[in-house]
Coordinates of C-alpha atoms in Angstrom, one line a residue:
M1 CA -87.8 -22.6 -34.6
E2 CA -86.1 -26.0 -35.0
L3 CA -84.4 -27.1 -31.9
D4 CA -80.9 -28.6 -31.8
Y5 CA -81.3 -31.4 -29.2
H6 CA -77.6 -32.2 -29.5
W7 CA -76.8 -28.7 -28.1
F8 CA -79.1 -29.4 -25.0
E9 CA -77.3 -32.7 -24.5
E10 CA -73.9 -31.0 -24.5
M11 CA -75.1 -28.4 -22.0
E12 CA -76.3 -31.3 -19.7
A13 CA -72.9 -33.0 -20.1
R14 CA -71.1 -29.9 -18.7
I15 CA -73.0 -30.0 -15.4
P16 CA -70.8 -31.0 -12.4
H17 CA -72.3 -33.7 -10.1
G18 CA -71.5 -35.5 -6.9
E19 CA -70.8 -32.4 -4.6
V20 CA -72.7 -29.7 -2.8
R21 CA -72.7 -26.6 -5.1
T22 CA -74.1 -23.2 -3.9
R23 CA -74.2 -19.8 -5.5
F24 CA -74.4 -16.2 -4.5
A25 CA -76.2 -14.4 -7.3
P26 CA -76.5 -10.7 -6.6
S27 CA -77.8 -8.1 -9.0
P28 CA -75.3 -5.2 -9.5
T29 CA -77.9 -2.6 -8.5
G30 CA -76.1 -0.9 -5.6
Y31 CA -74.3 -1.7 -2.4
M32 CA -74.3 -4.9 -0.4
H33 CA -76.9 -4.4 2.3
V34 CA -77.0 -6.5 5.4
G35 CA -79.6 -9.0 4.1
N36 CA -77.6 -9.6 1.0
L37 CA -74.4 -10.1 3.0
R38 CA -76.2 -12.7 5.2
T39 CA -77.4 -14.6 2.1
A40 CA -73.8 -14.6 0.8
L41 CA -72.6 -15.9 4.2
Y42 CA -75.1 -18.7 4.5
T43 CA -74.5 -19.8 0.9
Y44 CA -70.8 -19.8 1.5
L45 CA -71.0 -21.6 4.8
I46 CA -73.3 -24.4 3.4
A47 CA -70.8 -25.1 0.7
R48 CA -67.7 -25.0 2.9
H49 CA -69.3 -27.1 5.7
A50 CA -70.0 -29.8 3.1
G51 CA -66.6 -29.5 1.4
G52 CA -68.4 -28.3 -1.8
K53 CA -68.1 -25.5 -4.2
F54 CA -69.2 -21.8 -3.7
I55 CA -70.0 -19.9 -6.9
L56 CA -70.4 -16.2 -7.7
R57 CA -72.9 -15.4 -10.4
I58 CA -73.8 -11.9 -11.5
E59 CA -77.4 -11.5 -12.4
D60 CA -77.3 -8.3 -14.6
T61 CA -80.2 -8.7 -16.9
D62 CA -81.9 -5.7 -15.4
Q63 CA -79.7 -3.2 -17.2
K64 CA -81.9 -0.2 -16.3
R65 CA -81.1 -0.6 -12.6
K66 CA -77.5 -1.5 -13.1
V67 CA -75.1 0.7 -11.0
E68 CA -71.6 1.6 -12.2
D69 CA -68.9 -0.3 -10.2
A70 CA -71.5 -2.3 -8.3
V71 CA -69.8 -5.6 -9.3
E72 CA -66.5 -4.3 -7.9
V73 CA -68.3 -3.4 -4.6
I74 CA -69.7 -6.9 -4.5
K75 CA -66.3 -8.5 -5.1
R76 CA -64.5 -6.2 -2.7
T77 CA -67.1 -6.9 0.0
M78 CA -66.7 -10.7 -0.5
D79 CA -63.0 -10.5 -0.4
S80 CA -63.0 -8.3 2.8
C81 CA -65.4 -10.9 4.5
G82 CA -63.2 -13.9 3.5
L83 CA -65.8 -15.3 1.1
D84 CA -63.5 -16.8 -1.5
Y85 CA -65.4 -18.3 -4.4
D86 CA -64.3 -21.3 -6.4
E87 CA -66.0 -20.3 -9.7
G88 CA -67.1 -16.9 -10.9
P89 CA -66.7 -14.1 -13.5
D90 CA -63.0 -13.4 -12.8
V91 CA -61.9 -17.0 -12.0
G92 CA -63.8 -19.0 -14.5
G93 CA -65.0 -22.6 -14.1
P94 CA -66.6 -25.6 -15.8
V95 CA -70.0 -23.9 -16.4
A96 CA -68.8 -20.4 -17.6
P97 CA -69.8 -17.7 -18.3
Y98 CA -70.9 -16.6 -14.8
V99 CA -72.5 -13.3 -15.9
Q100 CA -76.1 -13.5 -17.1
T101 CA -75.8 -11.1 -20.0
E102 CA -73.1 -13.3 -21.3
R103 CA -75.5 -16.3 -21.3
M104 CA -78.3 -14.6 -23.3
S105 CA -78.3 -17.1 -26.1
Y106 CA -79.3 -19.9 -23.7
Y107 CA -82.6 -18.6 -22.4
K108 CA -84.5 -18.4 -25.7
K109 CA -83.5 -21.9 -26.6
Y110 CA -84.8 -23.2 -23.2
A111 CA -88.0 -21.2 -23.6
E112 CA -88.6 -22.8 -27.0
L113 CA -87.9 -26.2 -25.5
L114 CA -90.7 -25.6 -23.0
I115 CA -93.1 -24.7 -25.8
E116 CA -92.1 -27.9 -27.6
K117 CA -92.8 -29.9 -24.4
G118 CA -96.2 -28.2 -24.0
H119 CA -95.3 -26.3 -20.8
A120 CA -95.1 -22.7 -22.3
Y121 CA -96.7 -20.7 -25.1
R122 CA -96.3 -17.5 -27.1
C123 CA -98.4 -14.6 -26.0
F124 CA -99.1 -11.8 -28.5
C125 CA -101.3 -9.7 -26.2
S126 CA -100.5 -6.0 -26.5
E127 CA -99.6 -3.7 -23.6
D128 CA -103.0 -2.0 -24.1
R129 CA -104.9 -5.2 -23.8
L130 CA -103.1 -6.2 -20.6
A131 CA -103.5 -2.8 -19.1
Q132 CA -107.3 -3.0 -19.8
L133 CA -107.4 -6.4 -18.0
H134 CA -105.9 -4.8 -14.9
E135 CA -108.1 -1.7 -15.2
D136 CA -111.2 -3.9 -15.2
D137 CA -109.8 -5.9 -12.2
P138 CA -106.6 -4.8 -10.5
N139 CA -106.2 -8.3 -9.0
A140 CA -106.8 -10.2 -12.3
K141 CA -104.3 -12.7 -13.5
Y142 CA -103.6 -13.1 -17.2
D143 CA -106.6 -14.6 -18.8
R144 CA -104.7 -17.1 -21.0
H145 CA -106.1 -15.5 -24.2
C146 CA -103.2 -16.7 -26.3
L147 CA -103.1 -20.2 -24.9
H148 CA -105.9 -21.2 -27.2
L149 CA -104.5 -19.8 -30.5
T150 CA -104.3 -22.4 -33.3
Q151 CA -100.9 -23.2 -34.9
E152 CA -102.1 -21.4 -38.0
E153 CA -102.9 -18.3 -36.0
I154 CA -99.5 -18.4 -34.3
D155 CA -97.7 -18.9 -37.7
A156 CA -99.5 -15.9 -39.2
K157 CA -98.6 -13.7 -36.3
L158 CA -95.0 -14.8 -36.5
A159 CA -94.9 -14.2 -40.2
A160 CA -96.3 -10.7 -39.6
A161 CA -93.5 -10.1 -37.1
E162 CA -95.9 -9.4 -34.3
P163 CA -94.0 -9.0 -30.9
Y164 CA -94.7 -11.7 -28.3
V165 CA -93.6 -12.9 -24.9
I166 CA -93.3 -16.6 -23.9
R167 CA -95.4 -17.5 -20.8
Q168 CA -95.2 -20.5 -18.5
K169 CA -98.3 -22.8 -18.8
I170 CA -99.4 -23.5 -15.2
P171 CA -101.0 -27.0 -15.0
E172 CA -104.2 -27.7 -13.1
G173 CA -104.0 -29.2 -9.6
T174 CA -101.6 -28.3 -6.7
T175 CA -97.9 -27.9 -6.3
T176 CA -96.1 -29.1 -3.2
F177 CA -92.5 -28.1 -2.5
V178 CA -90.2 -28.6 0.6
D179 CA -88.2 -25.8 2.1
S180 CA -85.4 -26.6 4.6
V181 CA -86.6 -23.8 6.9
Y182 CA -90.3 -23.6 6.4
G183 CA -91.1 -27.2 5.7
E184 CA -93.6 -28.6 3.2
I185 CA -95.8 -26.1 1.5
T186 CA -98.7 -26.8 -0.9
V187 CA -100.4 -24.2 -3.1
D188 CA -103.3 -24.4 -5.4
N189 CA -102.1 -23.9 -9.0
A190 CA -105.3 -21.9 -9.7
D191 CA -103.7 -19.1 -7.6
L192 CA -100.6 -19.0 -9.9
E193 CA -100.4 -16.8 -13.0
D194 CA -98.9 -17.9 -16.3
Q195 CA -95.7 -15.9 -15.6
I196 CA -93.7 -14.4 -18.5
L197 CA -90.4 -16.3 -19.0
L198 CA -89.0 -14.5 -22.0
K199 CA -89.9 -10.8 -22.7
S200 CA -90.6 -9.4 -26.2
D201 CA -87.1 -8.0 -26.4
G202 CA -85.7 -11.6 -25.9
L203 CA -84.5 -10.9 -22.4
P204 CA -85.4 -13.5 -19.8
T205 CA -87.3 -12.6 -16.6
Y206 CA -85.4 -13.0 -13.3
N207 CA -87.4 -16.1 -12.4
F208 CA -86.7 -17.9 -15.6
A209 CA -83.0 -17.1 -15.9
N210 CA -82.6 -18.1 -12.3
V211 CA -83.9 -21.6 -12.8
I212 CA -82.0 -22.2 -16.1
D213 CA -78.7 -21.0 -14.6
D214 CA -79.1 -22.9 -11.3
H215 CA -79.7 -26.1 -13.2
L216 CA -76.9 -25.6 -15.8
M217 CA -74.4 -24.7 -13.0
G218 CA -75.4 -27.8 -11.0
I219 CA -76.6 -25.8 -8.0
T220 CA -77.7 -28.2 -5.2
H221 CA -78.8 -25.7 -2.6
V222 CA -80.6 -22.4 -3.3
V223 CA -80.4 -19.8 -0.5
R224 CA -82.6 -16.7 -0.8
G225 CA -84.9 -14.4 1.1
S226 CA -88.4 -15.6 2.3
E227 CA -90.0 -13.1 0.0
Y228 CA -89.3 -15.7 -2.8
L229 CA -91.3 -18.4 -1.1
S230 CA -94.4 -17.4 -3.1
S231 CA -92.4 -17.9 -6.4
S232 CA -91.1 -21.3 -5.4
P233 CA -94.1 -23.3 -6.8
K234 CA -93.4 -21.7 -10.3
Y235 CA -89.7 -22.7 -10.0
N236 CA -90.8 -26.2 -9.0
L237 CA -93.1 -26.5 -12.0
L238 CA -90.3 -25.3 -14.3
Y239 CA -87.9 -27.9 -13.0
E240 CA -90.6 -30.6 -13.4
A241 CA -91.4 -29.4 -16.9
F242 CA -87.8 -29.8 -18.0
G243 CA -87.5 -33.1 -16.1
W244 CA -84.7 -31.7 -13.9
E245 CA -83.8 -32.4 -10.3
I246 CA -85.1 -29.8 -7.9
P247 CA -82.4 -28.3 -5.6
T248 CA -82.7 -27.9 -1.9
Y249 CA -84.5 -24.7 -1.1
V250 CA -83.3 -22.6 1.9
H251 CA -85.5 -19.5 2.4
C252 CA -84.3 -17.1 5.1
S253 CA -86.5 -14.7 7.1
S254 CA -86.2 -11.0 6.8
V255 CA -83.6 -8.9 8.7
M256 CA -85.5 -6.2 10.5
I257 CA -84.3 -3.0 12.1
D258 CA -85.5 -0.7 14.9
A259 CA -86.2 2.7 13.2
K260 CA -87.9 6.0 13.7
E261 CA -90.8 7.2 11.6
V262 CA -92.3 10.7 11.6
D263 CA -96.1 11.0 11.5
E264 CA -96.9 13.2 8.5
V265 CA -100.0 14.7 10.2
T266 CA -98.8 15.3 13.8
G267 CA -95.0 15.4 13.2
E268 CA -94.5 13.1 16.1
E269 CA -91.7 10.5 16.0
H270 CA -92.5 6.9 16.6
N271 CA -90.3 3.8 17.0
I272 CA -91.1 1.1 14.4
V273 CA -89.6 -2.2 13.4
R274 CA -89.3 -2.7 9.6
K275 CA -87.4 -4.7 7.1
M276 CA -83.9 -3.4 6.3
S277 CA -83.6 -1.9 2.9
K278 CA -81.5 0.3 0.6
R279 CA -84.5 2.5 0.0
H280 CA -84.6 3.6 3.6
G281 CA -80.9 4.2 3.7
D282 CA -80.1 1.4 6.1
P283 CA -76.4 0.6 6.5
S284 CA -74.7 -1.5 3.9
Y285 CA -71.5 -3.5 4.7
E286 CA -69.4 -0.7 3.4
D287 CA -71.4 1.8 5.5
L288 CA -70.7 -0.3 8.6
M289 CA -67.0 -0.4 7.8
K290 CA -67.0 3.5 7.4
M291 CA -68.8 3.7 10.8
G292 CA -65.7 2.0 12.3
F293 CA -66.8 -1.6 12.5
I294 CA -64.3 -4.3 11.5
S295 CA -65.1 -7.1 9.1
P296 CA -64.7 -10.1 11.4
A297 CA -67.2 -8.5 13.9
I298 CA -69.6 -7.7 11.1
V299 CA -69.4 -11.3 9.7
N300 CA -69.9 -12.8 13.1
Y301 CA -72.9 -10.7 14.0
V302 CA -74.6 -10.9 10.6
T303 CA -74.3 -14.7 10.6
L304 CA -76.2 -14.8 13.9
L305 CA -79.0 -12.7 12.5
G306 CA -81.3 -15.7 11.9
W307 CA -79.0 -18.6 12.7
S308 CA -78.2 -20.2 16.0
P309 CA -75.6 -22.9 16.8
K310 CA -76.7 -26.1 18.4
G311 CA -75.4 -28.6 21.0
D312 CA -72.4 -27.9 23.1
I313 CA -71.9 -24.5 21.4
A314 CA -75.5 -23.4 21.6
E315 CA -74.6 -20.5 23.9
Q316 CA -71.5 -19.4 22.0
E317 CA -71.5 -15.9 20.5
F318 CA -68.1 -15.4 19.0
F319 CA -66.9 -17.5 16.1
T320 CA -63.9 -17.3 13.7
M321 CA -64.6 -18.2 10.1
P322 CA -63.2 -21.7 10.5
E323 CA -65.5 -22.2 13.5
L324 CA -68.5 -21.0 11.6
I325 CA -67.8 -23.4 8.8
A326 CA -67.5 -26.3 11.2
A327 CA -70.7 -25.3 13.2
F328 CA -73.0 -24.1 10.4
D329 CA -76.1 -26.3 10.0
I330 CA -79.2 -25.4 7.9
G331 CA -81.3 -26.7 10.8
G332 CA -80.1 -23.7 12.9
I333 CA -81.8 -21.2 10.5
S334 CA -84.8 -19.6 12.1
K335 CA -88.2 -18.9 10.5
S336 CA -88.6 -15.8 12.7
P337 CA -87.4 -12.4 11.4
S338 CA -84.2 -11.2 13.1
A339 CA -83.5 -7.7 14.3
F340 CA -80.3 -5.8 13.5
S341 CA -79.3 -3.7 16.5
M342 CA -76.6 -1.1 16.3
D343 CA -75.9 -1.6 20.0
K344 CA -75.4 -5.3 19.4
M345 CA -73.1 -4.5 16.5
K346 CA -71.0 -2.2 18.8
Y347 CA -70.9 -5.0 21.4
F348 CA -69.5 -7.5 18.9
N349 CA -67.1 -4.9 17.5
S350 CA -65.7 -3.8 20.9
S351 CA -65.2 -7.5 21.9
Y352 CA -63.2 -8.1 18.7
L353 CA -61.1 -5.0 19.2
R354 CA -60.3 -5.9 22.8
N355 CA -59.2 -9.4 21.8
M356 CA -56.8 -8.3 19.2
T357 CA -53.1 -8.3 19.9
P358 CA -51.7 -4.9 20.7
E359 CA -50.0 -4.9 17.3
E360 CA -53.2 -5.8 15.4
F361 CA -55.1 -3.1 17.2
T362 CA -52.4 -0.5 16.5
A363 CA -52.6 -1.3 12.8
V364 CA -56.4 -0.8 12.5
A365 CA -56.4 2.2 14.9
E366 CA -53.5 4.2 13.4
P367 CA -55.4 5.7 10.5
Y368 CA -58.0 7.0 12.9
I369 CA -55.4 8.2 15.4
R370 CA -53.6 10.1 12.6
Q371 CA -56.8 11.9 11.7
S372 CA -56.3 14.1 14.8
V373 CA -52.7 13.4 16.0
K374 CA -50.5 14.9 13.3
N375 CA -47.3 15.1 15.3
P376 CA -45.0 12.6 13.5
N377 CA -43.1 12.0 16.8
A378 CA -46.2 10.9 18.7
N379 CA -46.0 7.3 19.8
V380 CA -49.0 5.7 18.0
A381 CA -48.6 2.3 19.7
E382 CA -48.7 3.9 23.1
I383 CA -51.8 6.0 22.2
A384 CA -53.5 2.8 20.8
A385 CA -52.8 1.0 24.0
L386 CA -55.0 3.5 25.9
L387 CA -57.8 3.0 23.4
Q388 CA -58.0 -0.7 22.9
Q389 CA -60.2 -1.5 26.0
R390 CA -62.3 1.6 25.6
T391 CA -63.3 1.6 21.9
E392 CA -66.6 0.4 20.5
A393 CA -66.2 1.7 16.9
L394 CA -62.9 3.0 15.4
T395 CA -64.6 6.3 14.3
E396 CA -64.7 7.3 18.0
I397 CA -60.9 7.5 18.1
P398 CA -60.1 10.9 16.5
E399 CA -62.3 12.8 19.0
K400 CA -60.9 10.8 21.9
V401 CA -57.2 11.6 21.2
D402 CA -57.3 15.1 19.6
F403 CA -55.9 16.7 22.8
F404 CA -52.6 15.0 22.1
D405 CA -52.0 17.3 19.2
A406 CA -53.3 20.5 20.7
L407 CA -54.5 21.5 24.2
P408 CA -58.1 22.4 23.9
D409 CA -59.4 25.7 25.5
Y410 CA -61.0 24.4 28.6
D411 CA -62.9 25.9 31.6
V412 CA -61.2 25.9 35.0
A413 CA -64.4 24.4 36.4
L414 CA -63.0 21.0 35.2
F415 CA -60.5 21.1 38.0
T416 CA -63.4 20.8 40.5
H417 CA -64.3 17.1 41.0
K418 CA -66.3 15.9 44.0
K419 CA -65.2 12.2 43.9
S420 CA -61.5 13.0 44.0
K421 CA -62.2 15.9 46.4
S422 CA -60.5 18.3 44.0
S423 CA -61.3 22.0 43.8
A424 CA -59.8 24.9 42.0
E425 CA -57.8 25.8 45.1
S426 CA -56.5 22.3 45.8
S427 CA -55.7 21.8 42.1
R428 CA -53.6 25.0 42.1
D429 CA -51.8 23.8 45.2
M430 CA -51.2 20.4 43.6
L431 CA -49.8 21.8 40.4
N432 CA -47.5 24.1 42.3
V433 CA -46.1 21.0 44.0
I434 CA -46.0 18.7 41.0
I435 CA -44.4 21.0 38.4
P436 CA -41.0 21.3 40.2
K437 CA -41.1 17.5 40.9
F438 CA -41.7 16.8 37.2
E439 CA -38.9 19.2 36.3
A440 CA -36.6 17.2 38.4
I441 CA -37.3 13.8 36.7
A442 CA -34.2 13.0 34.6
D443 CA -35.5 9.9 32.8
W444 CA -39.1 10.6 31.6
T445 CA -40.5 7.0 32.0
V446 CA -44.0 5.8 32.9
D447 CA -42.6 4.4 36.2
A448 CA -40.8 7.7 37.0
I449 CA -44.0 9.7 36.5
H450 CA -46.1 7.2 38.4
D451 CA -43.8 7.0 41.3
T452 CA -43.5 10.8 41.6
L453 CA -47.3 11.2 41.7
I454 CA -47.8 8.4 44.2
A455 CA -45.0 9.7 46.4
T456 CA -46.5 13.2 46.3
A457 CA -49.9 11.8 47.5
E458 CA -48.1 10.0 50.4
E459 CA -46.2 13.2 51.3
L460 CA -49.3 15.3 51.3
E461 CA -51.3 12.5 53.1
C462 CA -54.1 12.6 50.5
K463 CA -55.6 10.1 48.2
N464 CA -53.9 9.4 44.8
A465 CA -56.9 10.8 42.9
K466 CA -56.5 14.2 44.4
V467 CA -53.1 14.4 42.8
M468 CA -53.9 12.7 39.6
W469 CA -57.1 14.6 38.7
P470 CA -55.6 18.1 38.3
V471 CA -52.5 16.7 36.5
R472 CA -54.7 14.9 34.0
I473 CA -57.0 17.9 33.5
A474 CA -54.1 20.3 32.9
A475 CA -52.4 17.8 30.6
A476 CA -55.4 16.9 28.5
G477 CA -57.9 19.8 29.0
K478 CA -60.8 17.2 29.0
A479 CA -62.8 15.6 31.7
V480 CA -63.0 12.3 29.9
T481 CA -59.8 10.8 28.4
P482 CA -58.5 7.4 27.4
G483 CA -55.9 6.6 29.9
G484 CA -55.0 8.4 33.1
A485 CA -52.6 11.2 34.1
V486 CA -49.5 8.9 34.0
E487 CA -50.0 7.6 30.5
I488 CA -51.0 11.0 29.1
C489 CA -48.0 12.8 30.6
H490 CA -45.6 10.1 29.3
I491 CA -47.1 10.3 25.7
L492 CA -46.9 14.1 25.7
G493 CA -43.3 14.1 26.6
K494 CA -41.6 16.0 29.4
D495 CA -41.5 19.5 27.8
E496 CA -45.0 19.5 26.4
C497 CA -46.4 18.1 29.7
L498 CA -44.7 20.7 31.8
R499 CA -45.9 23.5 29.3
R500 CA -49.5 22.3 29.7
L501 CA -49.3 22.0 33.5
R502 CA -48.0 25.6 33.6
V503 CA -50.9 26.7 31.4
G504 CA -53.3 25.1 33.9
L505 CA -51.6 26.8 36.8
E506 CA -51.9 30.2 35.1
K507 CA -55.7 29.5 34.5
L508 CA -56.1 28.7 38.2
N509 CA -54.1 31.7 39.3

């Protein structure tokens, strides 16, 4: 194959220079798991902190594992998290296209260029021969059988249309690369296999397409999981073979999760710590949203899974996106695996919910309130006000407020409460006193209800709780409620409140 060197020069001329350029390059093989989201966040923050460009590239060469609508899930997640990209499939850019299957014509040319430079070779070994090698020795690397073919032998096989792959020729010696997190690492090239760059169907392998695309897109910082550390020497050798500048590597340690595992023999359940993965059904970003967590809380918590701020803000936990951009420093990324904790996720989420304005909280809570409160006249803002300081996840809301729509069937035992010194008898007496006083209230306001209950406690020379408890139980039919007797009675309205108090009195009678 005769190479068009002018084409290679044109490709080089397109590459942007003089700025930090990072890329998030997911495969459309399913949802955005937490580790994937963290990679996207770090990639975004590095670019934005440096005033550079953040790029979305879709690596879809593995068509067998491609999941329908996965690209839309990726874009939707990024949009929801505030990760706006400067270049990508739907926005274009100077190094388009940004989808690997639309760049297929590039990879064979660069593989052929490597052969020309003496850093790659055609391998005609059959699947049977390779299988036999591994059968003889499961740990065996490819034996370089085709590296020593003469040009005449290669030409004859090509003329006969024998299928082949193109392999990287690993040189002798050692390879040293520097990672921003793990430091300088040296490997013996004898431990590296001549990896396949281009498969027999003409499709590139992930490792090869990755390097080609990163170079042609001018990527300066490559952020990926620490599981790719072992592949980095091969990436380095490819960059060196082409004579290209090696980007800054940023390898991130795994995100772990506390999980339970059942022993297949004993059936006993054990607590284990393992890497988060889709295979185990660990929560994705969308799962966390469905579980009632809000995006800013997820972004904040996931960013801190493996990164710590420094200096004056070393102890700070809560960050807005602009604050994260200003604070983010590669030096704060840890080598140690981080542990995702659902309790910690709830802690971040509840803090974000509490610090919203009442209007903001009402907006996010209303769909959940409306799942159980169907009455169109119900004051959603007033119900939301009861919930804001008491909610860890939005999905808790429907069960907490369902009593507003219908009084549950409850046991009179709820009226007995040691702390408030309430019993069935005292509760009956209280309701007998309160019902006519409530009937007499002309303007059903929070203040009017409150003042009536407090005045009753003073009149009966008892603690407020002894009056409040039976009123709240009768009004809600639950031992635990968001808000107290005053708020609940006001939201129910005078007629419904009195109806419920009379039902309670009947139960006690």
